[in-house]
Amino acid sequence: MALSQTVETPVLTYEQPLGLFINNEFVKGVDGKTFETINPHNEKPIVAVHEGTADDVNIAVKAARTALNGEWKQITPSERGRLLTRLADFLERDIDTLAAIEALDNGKGVSMAKGDVTASAGCLRYYGGWADKIYGQTIDTDTNSLTYTRHEPVGVCGQIIPWNFPLLMFAWKIGPALATGNTIVMKTAEQTPLSGLYVAKLIKEAGFPPGVVNVISGFGRTAGAAIASHMDIDKVAFTGSTLVGRQIMKSAADSNLKKVTLELGGKSPNIVLPDANLEEAIEWVNLGIFFNHGQCCCAGSRILVHEAVYDKFLELFKKRAEQNKVGDPFHSETFQGPQVSQIQYDRIMGYIQDGKGAGATVVTGGDRHGSEGYYIQPTIFADVTENMTIVKEEIFGPVCTVQKVQSEEEAIQVANDTNYGLAAAVHTTNINTAIRVSNAVKAGTVWVNNYNTLHYQMPFGGFKESGIGRELGSYALENYTEVKTVRIHLSKS
Ligand code: ADP
């Protein structure tokens, strides 16, 4: 099968690389296998890409190791920064193509996809700026010694990303890893391999030496598992489900104790208190759950509303959710496209059935949208109880529950009644309440009077079962450096 193919989208035609990207070349997999990626809008295959398995991961790791000890090591930190900022420029140059790829492969609205491209370029440029600002310390212990620390690259990093933000997760992962001088074996999600391969082409064009970034299209149980258990990968960074996160950690423990960072699931609370500006709060609550079709690990899926404003809130929120434009990702006004796959569609519809069966009230939605594609209506459940599955488990779709609470204290108690701790929000116009609630909620990010406003300068990650470590900001750099202490004894003469 060919290593690239012309792909037509409703807005443009482009050349899509199909091979695995190893040592700056697109190649076929050792097993010679391919797999199709499906357009979630019409359920038809887009193209088939070459599939990587454990043997290909081995080859990629060797390439990454050679680069780490060779050409990449010789490149100055400033030059690493320049390569990253050049790559950011290329993402911006090709924004229309990349946005079209994301709309086609993932199903997100093309205007949202453009936002992802801009945020990805911003992230790469930000880490490009960090590349020559990675310093250790000098530590003064006594007059007979000189002690200093070096922040060295961890080494070959395995990175496994999900399908909900294929390009953005790619950027979040490679940015800090490359800024700090590591090399990478990246596995993209099997549902959305296309943007990663396109960026691989740009990585070569930007001038990164061979082997610094390798991109494997493949499945979790084969290529993903091979990365997690590899004896010559020094670190694994994973974004995805909590279930798989546990497996990755076990594989790391059972193999070479590679360093592990995990960005996992959530069931994030979004609290609306009586003094909130209700109209504004509803805009944010709507964005909090329905942005990216609810396929966000930090989605505000549990909405906790004070009884004083509950009825009014529910009436206005229903109205607002019903205004969300659901449909073809290539229509510029589309807010919500299809879910990514049949499996996700079935999983979400299963939760909706479960909620109905458990006696929750469907305020709006609760059904398929249209007759073709993996579309689901924006769905709001009310009259739920704490122990219902739809309140407990991450649904990862356009489905939320609204619960009534009687006080700020109860809101905090219910907010924290979860194994997850990725994000939370509170809507209030009282600064004291805002700070009190933010301090009390156990979550990696707390938004006050907004939601889902991530930024590459701000750390992001989870408390509790939502993960280990922080991505983005300067915090992410710590995941990709080993601290070495050098102590020199000073001779008297
Ligand atoms: P989802 O269930 O939403 O698809 P996953 O956590 O299964 O999320 O997938 C996220 C990423 O993890 C994907 O790239 C997938 O291929 C990968 N993955 C899935 N299972 C494993 C596994 N056992 N080991 C390593 N990676 C895996």
XYZ file of C-alpha atoms and ligand atoms in Angstrom:
520
model
C 0.000 0.000 0.000
C 1.143 3.537 -0.761
C 2.848 5.747 1.788
C 0.698 8.757 1.006
C -2.632 9.529 -0.597
C -4.520 12.560 -1.858
C -7.495 13.188 0.400
C -10.455 15.373 -0.492
C -12.263 17.206 2.254
C -15.307 19.455 1.708
C -13.024 22.504 1.928
C -9.672 21.473 0.437
C -7.601 18.655 -1.007
C -4.277 17.673 0.554
C -1.653 14.942 0.572
C -1.982 12.668 3.607
C 1.077 10.679 4.756
C 0.099 7.099 5.652
C 3.301 5.434 6.860
C 4.819 5.144 10.297
C 7.239 8.033 10.859
C 10.579 6.628 12.009
C 13.970 8.296 11.607
C 12.359 11.133 9.631
C 11.016 8.709 6.996
C 7.531 7.377 6.355
C 7.738 3.591 6.300
C 5.512 0.521 6.227
C 5.027 -1.499 9.385
C 7.063 -4.694 9.884
C 3.898 -6.812 9.757
C 2.714 -5.058 6.594
C -0.687 -4.416 8.159
C -2.912 -1.364 7.723
C -6.096 -0.137 9.380
C -8.841 2.228 8.332
C -9.772 5.456 9.997
C -13.477 6.301 9.867
C -15.203 9.626 9.185
C -17.641 9.910 12.129
C -19.917 12.230 10.136
C -20.858 9.572 7.551
C -19.389 6.382 9.087
C -17.294 5.773 5.934
C -13.544 5.046 5.801
C -11.306 8.030 5.001
C -8.028 6.200 4.315
C -6.063 3.229 5.631
C -2.810 3.943 7.452
C 0.098 1.612 8.142
C -0.129 -0.118 11.484
C 2.724 -0.231 13.952
C 3.142 -3.130 16.379
C 5.772 -4.091 18.970
C 8.465 -4.631 16.308
C 7.942 -1.141 14.937
C 8.060 0.318 18.429
C 11.440 -1.419 18.849
C 12.760 0.129 15.662
C 11.459 3.563 16.676
C 13.025 3.281 20.146
C 16.400 2.446 18.582
C 16.102 5.483 16.318
C 15.169 7.677 19.285
C 18.064 6.308 21.366
C 20.554 6.910 18.556
C 19.315 10.475 18.112
C 19.430 11.105 21.856
C 23.072 10.079 22.102
C 24.033 11.599 18.758
C 22.931 14.544 16.715
C 20.234 15.799 19.108
C 22.713 16.005 21.967
C 24.977 18.278 19.944
C 22.223 20.773 19.206
C 22.277 23.788 21.500
C 19.262 24.571 23.698
C 18.663 27.760 21.687
C 18.595 25.805 18.452
C 16.114 23.335 19.996
C 13.955 26.349 20.774
C 14.249 27.606 17.208
C 13.163 24.228 15.842
C 10.090 24.274 18.069
C 9.121 27.808 17.101
C 9.654 26.972 13.432
C 7.333 23.988 13.812
C 4.782 26.324 15.435
C 5.053 28.614 12.388
C 4.392 25.673 10.055
C 1.297 24.655 12.022
C -0.024 28.181 11.597
C 0.914 28.237 7.911
C -1.061 24.992 7.381
C -3.940 25.855 9.718
C -6.642 25.255 7.105
C -5.302 21.821 6.224
C -4.790 20.760 9.828
C -8.248 21.992 10.848
C -9.788 20.109 7.919
C -7.954 16.925 8.944
C -9.235 17.208 12.512
C -12.801 17.876 11.341
C -12.647 14.891 8.997
C -10.967 12.392 11.301
C -12.308 13.430 14.720
C -15.600 15.097 13.776
C -15.012 18.376 15.595
C -16.396 21.542 14.038
C -13.876 23.092 11.676
C -13.916 26.439 13.475
C -13.223 24.678 16.796
C -10.468 22.709 15.055
C -8.833 25.986 14.004
C -8.781 26.933 17.672
C -6.956 23.664 18.375
C -4.336 24.444 15.716
C -3.737 27.921 17.135
C -3.472 26.546 20.677
C -1.076 23.813 19.482
C 1.164 26.346 17.743
C 1.056 28.546 20.848
C 2.068 25.611 23.015
C 5.030 24.683 20.801
C 6.192 28.295 20.646
C 5.867 28.630 24.427
C 8.067 25.563 24.990
C 10.431 26.783 22.306
C 10.917 29.797 24.566
C 11.724 27.534 27.517
C 14.380 25.482 25.701
C 17.311 27.732 26.667
C 15.999 28.536 30.150
C 16.366 25.111 31.759
C 18.677 25.770 34.696
C 19.860 23.940 37.763
C 21.021 25.540 41.019
C 24.309 26.174 42.761
C 24.056 25.134 46.381
C 26.331 26.577 49.023
C 26.852 23.997 51.784
C 30.342 24.852 53.066
C 33.595 26.449 51.978
C 35.213 23.156 50.923
C 32.651 22.248 48.284
C 31.001 23.376 45.133
C 27.618 21.772 44.608
C 25.359 22.299 41.643
C 22.457 20.601 39.913
C 21.929 19.872 36.252
C 18.489 19.333 34.717
C 19.201 16.627 32.180
C 16.766 15.072 29.706
C 15.098 11.894 30.989
C 15.906 10.158 27.698
C 13.662 8.318 25.270
C 10.049 9.195 26.069
C 7.064 7.095 25.054
C 3.976 9.238 24.619
C 0.489 7.801 24.173
C -2.316 10.180 23.253
C -6.112 9.995 22.890
C -8.473 10.883 20.061
C -10.437 13.794 21.556
C -7.821 16.485 20.741
C -5.475 14.613 18.398
C -3.333 17.594 17.396
C -3.449 19.500 20.673
C -2.447 16.456 22.744
C 0.418 15.859 20.317
C 1.636 19.426 20.927
C 1.171 19.272 24.715
C 3.296 16.143 24.764
C 6.141 16.980 22.401
C 6.549 20.630 23.504
C 8.048 20.115 26.990
C 9.779 16.856 26.016
C 11.696 18.447 23.134
C 12.394 21.720 24.953
C 14.263 19.724 27.602
C 16.245 17.660 25.088
C 14.454 14.304 25.080
C 13.592 12.138 22.093
C 10.147 10.685 21.465
C 8.223 7.645 20.352
C 4.646 8.882 20.032
C 1.637 6.633 19.596
C -1.430 8.419 18.291
C -4.944 7.117 18.932
C -6.170 4.486 16.486
C -9.377 6.484 15.868
C -7.491 9.643 14.793
C -4.052 8.968 13.304
C -4.119 11.554 10.505
C -3.080 14.896 12.048
C -0.101 13.304 13.835
C 1.243 11.985 10.537
C 0.761 15.360 8.882
C 2.662 17.065 11.716
C 5.402 14.432 11.358
C 5.948 15.782 7.842
C 6.220 19.303 9.277
C 8.690 18.097 11.929
C 10.991 16.942 9.155
C 10.473 20.172 7.228
C 11.291 22.208 10.345
C 14.697 20.536 10.454
C 14.539 18.227 13.473
C 17.244 15.567 13.124
C 16.163 11.988 12.275
C 14.918 9.923 15.216
C 14.084 12.859 17.518
C 10.332 12.424 17.008
C 8.917 9.101 15.796
C 5.188 8.656 15.241
C 3.505 5.270 15.352
C -0.097 4.732 14.256
C -1.444 1.673 16.014
C -3.593 0.107 18.669
C -3.360 0.324 22.432
C -3.085 -3.366 23.189
C -0.208 -3.842 20.735
C 1.808 -0.684 20.054
C 0.662 1.137 23.221
C 1.389 -1.815 25.484
C 4.804 -2.265 23.822
C 5.689 1.323 24.747
C 4.516 0.994 28.351
C 6.526 -2.196 28.930
C 9.599 -1.344 26.846
C 12.931 -1.853 28.586
C 14.659 0.987 26.740
C 12.045 3.719 27.148
C 12.894 5.967 30.092
C 9.547 7.639 30.585
C 5.959 7.174 29.510
C 3.432 10.000 29.336
C -0.163 8.978 28.833
C -3.463 10.768 28.346
C -6.602 8.654 28.279
C -8.906 6.608 30.439
C -8.210 5.838 34.093
C -8.563 2.131 33.270
C -5.710 2.193 30.764
C -3.707 4.558 32.982
C -3.612 1.859 35.651
C -2.345 -0.680 33.103
C 0.380 1.678 31.946
C 1.560 2.168 35.499
C 1.602 -1.588 36.113
C 3.558 -2.192 32.902
C 6.043 0.504 33.873
C 6.468 -1.103 37.297
C 6.845 -4.592 35.847
C 9.417 -3.547 33.253
C 12.114 -0.954 33.951
C 10.300 1.378 36.369
C 10.164 4.050 33.710
C 8.882 7.396 34.939
C 5.129 7.760 34.535
C 2.875 10.765 34.076
C -0.843 10.243 33.594
C -3.636 12.592 32.610
C -6.819 10.603 33.106
C -10.564 10.842 33.448
C -12.841 13.126 35.387
C -16.337 13.746 36.639
C -15.906 17.413 37.259
C -18.371 19.451 39.335
C -19.648 22.811 38.124
C -21.221 24.722 41.021
C -23.775 27.510 40.559
C -24.479 29.533 43.712
C -27.422 31.922 44.279
C -25.413 35.112 43.770
C -24.028 34.014 40.385
C -24.720 36.050 37.293
C -27.078 33.387 35.980
C -26.964 34.284 32.307
C -23.182 34.226 32.228
C -23.042 31.086 34.356
C -25.295 29.258 31.907
C -23.028 30.156 28.991
C -20.062 28.660 30.849
C -21.976 25.619 32.073
C -23.094 24.965 28.502
C -19.520 25.278 27.212
C -18.288 23.262 30.173
C -20.184 20.138 29.197
C -20.982 20.429 25.492
C -17.647 21.762 24.161
C -15.948 19.132 21.973
C -19.176 17.069 22.186
C -18.520 16.362 25.852
C -15.346 14.519 24.896
C -13.132 16.418 27.344
C -11.477 14.799 30.328
C -12.254 17.976 32.295
C -15.885 18.271 31.096
C -18.145 19.862 33.717
C -20.506 16.898 33.745
C -21.933 17.236 37.269
C -23.754 20.527 37.612
C -24.577 21.421 41.205
C -27.100 24.223 41.549
C -28.240 25.954 44.714
C -31.953 25.435 45.382
C -32.598 29.203 45.382
C -31.875 29.391 41.636
C -32.422 25.755 40.614
C -35.748 26.090 38.753
C -34.722 29.228 36.899
C -31.339 27.680 36.043
C -32.876 24.506 34.638
C -35.325 26.436 32.482
C -32.606 28.680 31.014
C -30.017 25.915 30.652
C -32.485 23.728 28.714
C -33.186 26.635 26.377
C -29.465 27.307 25.906
C -28.523 23.660 25.273
C -31.226 23.372 22.633
C -29.633 26.287 20.751
C -26.311 24.442 20.282
C -25.848 23.807 16.574
C -25.357 20.071 16.090
C -24.320 18.847 12.656
C -21.755 18.601 9.880
C -18.274 19.492 11.184
C -17.582 21.366 7.961
C -20.386 23.888 8.472
C -18.736 26.941 9.936
C -21.485 27.421 12.541
C -21.396 23.872 13.889
C -20.751 23.745 17.609
C -21.248 20.027 18.137
C -20.275 17.387 15.596
C -20.548 13.603 15.829
C -18.965 11.503 18.577
C -15.695 9.999 17.407
C -16.691 6.376 16.816
C -19.425 3.767 16.902
C -17.949 2.426 20.143
C -18.146 5.820 21.836
C -21.632 6.400 20.441
C -22.822 3.052 21.840
C -21.142 3.676 25.188
C -22.792 7.083 25.596
C -26.218 5.849 24.465
C -25.808 3.040 27.006
C -25.336 5.625 29.772
C -28.370 7.556 28.558
C -30.484 4.388 28.694
C -29.103 3.668 32.132
C -30.076 7.135 33.360
C -33.587 6.800 31.981
C -33.906 3.330 33.504
C -32.751 4.594 36.888
C -35.558 7.151 36.923
C -33.693 10.377 36.142
C -35.676 13.036 34.261
C -34.539 13.881 30.712
C -34.739 17.682 30.611
C -33.654 17.779 26.984
C -32.068 15.416 24.453
C -31.652 11.770 25.350
C -31.580 10.484 21.799
C -29.678 10.135 18.556
C -29.460 13.256 16.378
C -30.296 12.566 12.711
C -30.013 9.197 11.024
C -26.389 9.009 9.840
C -23.125 9.591 11.703
C -22.425 9.219 15.412
C -24.523 12.204 16.470
C -26.108 12.490 19.916
C -28.418 15.249 21.132
C -27.107 17.511 23.897
C -28.603 15.773 26.925
C -29.457 17.107 30.377
C -30.622 14.863 33.201
C -32.261 16.188 36.374
C -33.763 14.498 39.461
C -30.692 12.319 39.865
C -29.361 10.739 43.037
C -25.754 10.443 44.168
C -25.521 6.706 43.546
C -26.772 6.673 39.948
C -24.226 5.464 37.395
C -24.693 8.623 35.302
C -23.643 10.676 38.341
C -20.697 8.451 39.250
C -19.034 7.440 35.981
C -17.335 9.438 33.270
C -19.606 9.417 30.203
C -17.319 11.304 27.796
C -20.206 12.580 25.716
C -22.747 15.433 25.554
C -24.543 14.289 28.687
C -24.723 16.003 32.077
C -26.606 15.736 35.337
C -28.024 18.660 37.309
C -28.256 18.214 41.083
C -29.936 20.490 43.600
C -27.891 21.504 46.657
C -29.054 23.424 49.709
C -25.890 25.250 50.726
C -22.317 26.076 49.824
C -21.195 23.364 52.273
C -23.341 20.741 50.611
C -22.078 21.824 47.181
C -18.488 21.268 48.338
C -19.323 17.925 49.915
C -21.073 16.658 46.759
C -18.352 18.130 44.523
C -15.711 16.112 46.360
C -17.766 12.918 46.492
C -15.911 11.338 43.570
C -12.733 9.351 42.946
C -11.769 11.892 40.332
C -10.218 15.337 40.767
C -9.336 16.874 37.439
C -11.280 20.135 37.366
C -14.123 22.047 39.010
C -15.833 25.404 38.749
C -17.813 27.759 40.905
C -20.065 30.563 39.742
C -20.504 33.366 42.264
C -20.077 37.137 42.382
C -18.669 37.078 45.912
C -14.861 36.975 45.993
C -14.819 35.404 49.446
C -17.127 32.602 48.385
C -15.041 32.079 45.231
C -11.831 31.653 47.195
C -13.435 29.557 49.952
C -14.939 27.104 47.474
C -11.817 26.990 45.263
C -9.709 26.096 48.280
C -12.121 23.393 49.437
C -12.632 21.579 46.141
C -10.149 18.784 45.429
C -9.282 19.342 41.785
C -6.222 20.187 39.688
C -7.905 23.204 38.093
C -10.686 25.356 39.556
C -12.398 27.856 37.310
C -14.244 30.783 38.862
C -16.986 32.199 36.626
C -15.638 30.406 33.560
C -14.963 26.888 32.301
C -12.678 24.954 29.945
C -10.389 27.963 29.504
C -7.148 26.022 29.329
C -3.950 27.793 28.378
C -0.494 26.433 27.665
C 0.994 28.690 30.353
C -1.212 27.141 33.066
C -0.497 23.732 34.618
C -3.176 21.102 34.056
C -3.611 17.698 35.670
C -5.453 15.716 38.258
C -5.860 15.108 41.956
C -6.876 11.602 43.059
C -7.620 9.103 40.240
C -7.483 11.818 37.590
C -3.759 11.465 37.176
C -0.166 11.929 38.195
C 1.902 14.993 37.311
C 1.031 18.230 35.574
C 1.114 19.100 31.903
C 1.649 22.597 30.485
C 3.266 25.629 32.037
C 6.700 25.404 33.596
C 5.453 22.468 35.695
C 5.504 20.123 32.699
C 9.257 20.623 32.339
C 9.790 18.745 35.604
C 8.326 15.594 34.062
C 10.975 15.612 31.378
C 14.140 16.321 33.346
C 16.232 14.274 35.724
C 17.972 16.339 38.382
C 21.615 15.470 38.806
C 23.545 16.745 41.836
C 27.257 17.326 41.313
C 29.350 17.857 44.435
C 32.956 18.889 44.027
C 35.388 18.764 46.885
C 37.689 21.759 46.709
C 41.315 21.052 47.415
C 43.086 23.428 49.789
C 45.953 24.088 47.385
P -10.707 5.587 25.120
O -11.311 4.454 25.901
O -11.413 6.843 25.357
O -10.447 5.300 23.669
P -8.098 4.893 25.982
O -7.564 5.183 27.315
O -8.502 3.483 25.674
O -9.289 5.875 25.767
O -7.089 5.339 24.852
C -6.176 6.388 24.946
C -4.879 5.965 24.275
O -4.355 4.834 24.980
C -5.008 5.511 22.824
O -3.861 5.931 22.108
C -5.040 4.006 22.935
O -4.592 3.331 21.776
C -4.068 3.784 24.077
N -4.237 2.506 24.782
C -5.372 1.780 24.950
N -5.115 0.653 25.640
C -3.787 0.646 25.917
C -2.910 -0.244 26.611
N -3.346 -1.365 27.146
N -1.607 0.105 26.711
C -1.145 1.249 26.189
N -1.911 2.117 25.518
C -3.220 1.841 25.376
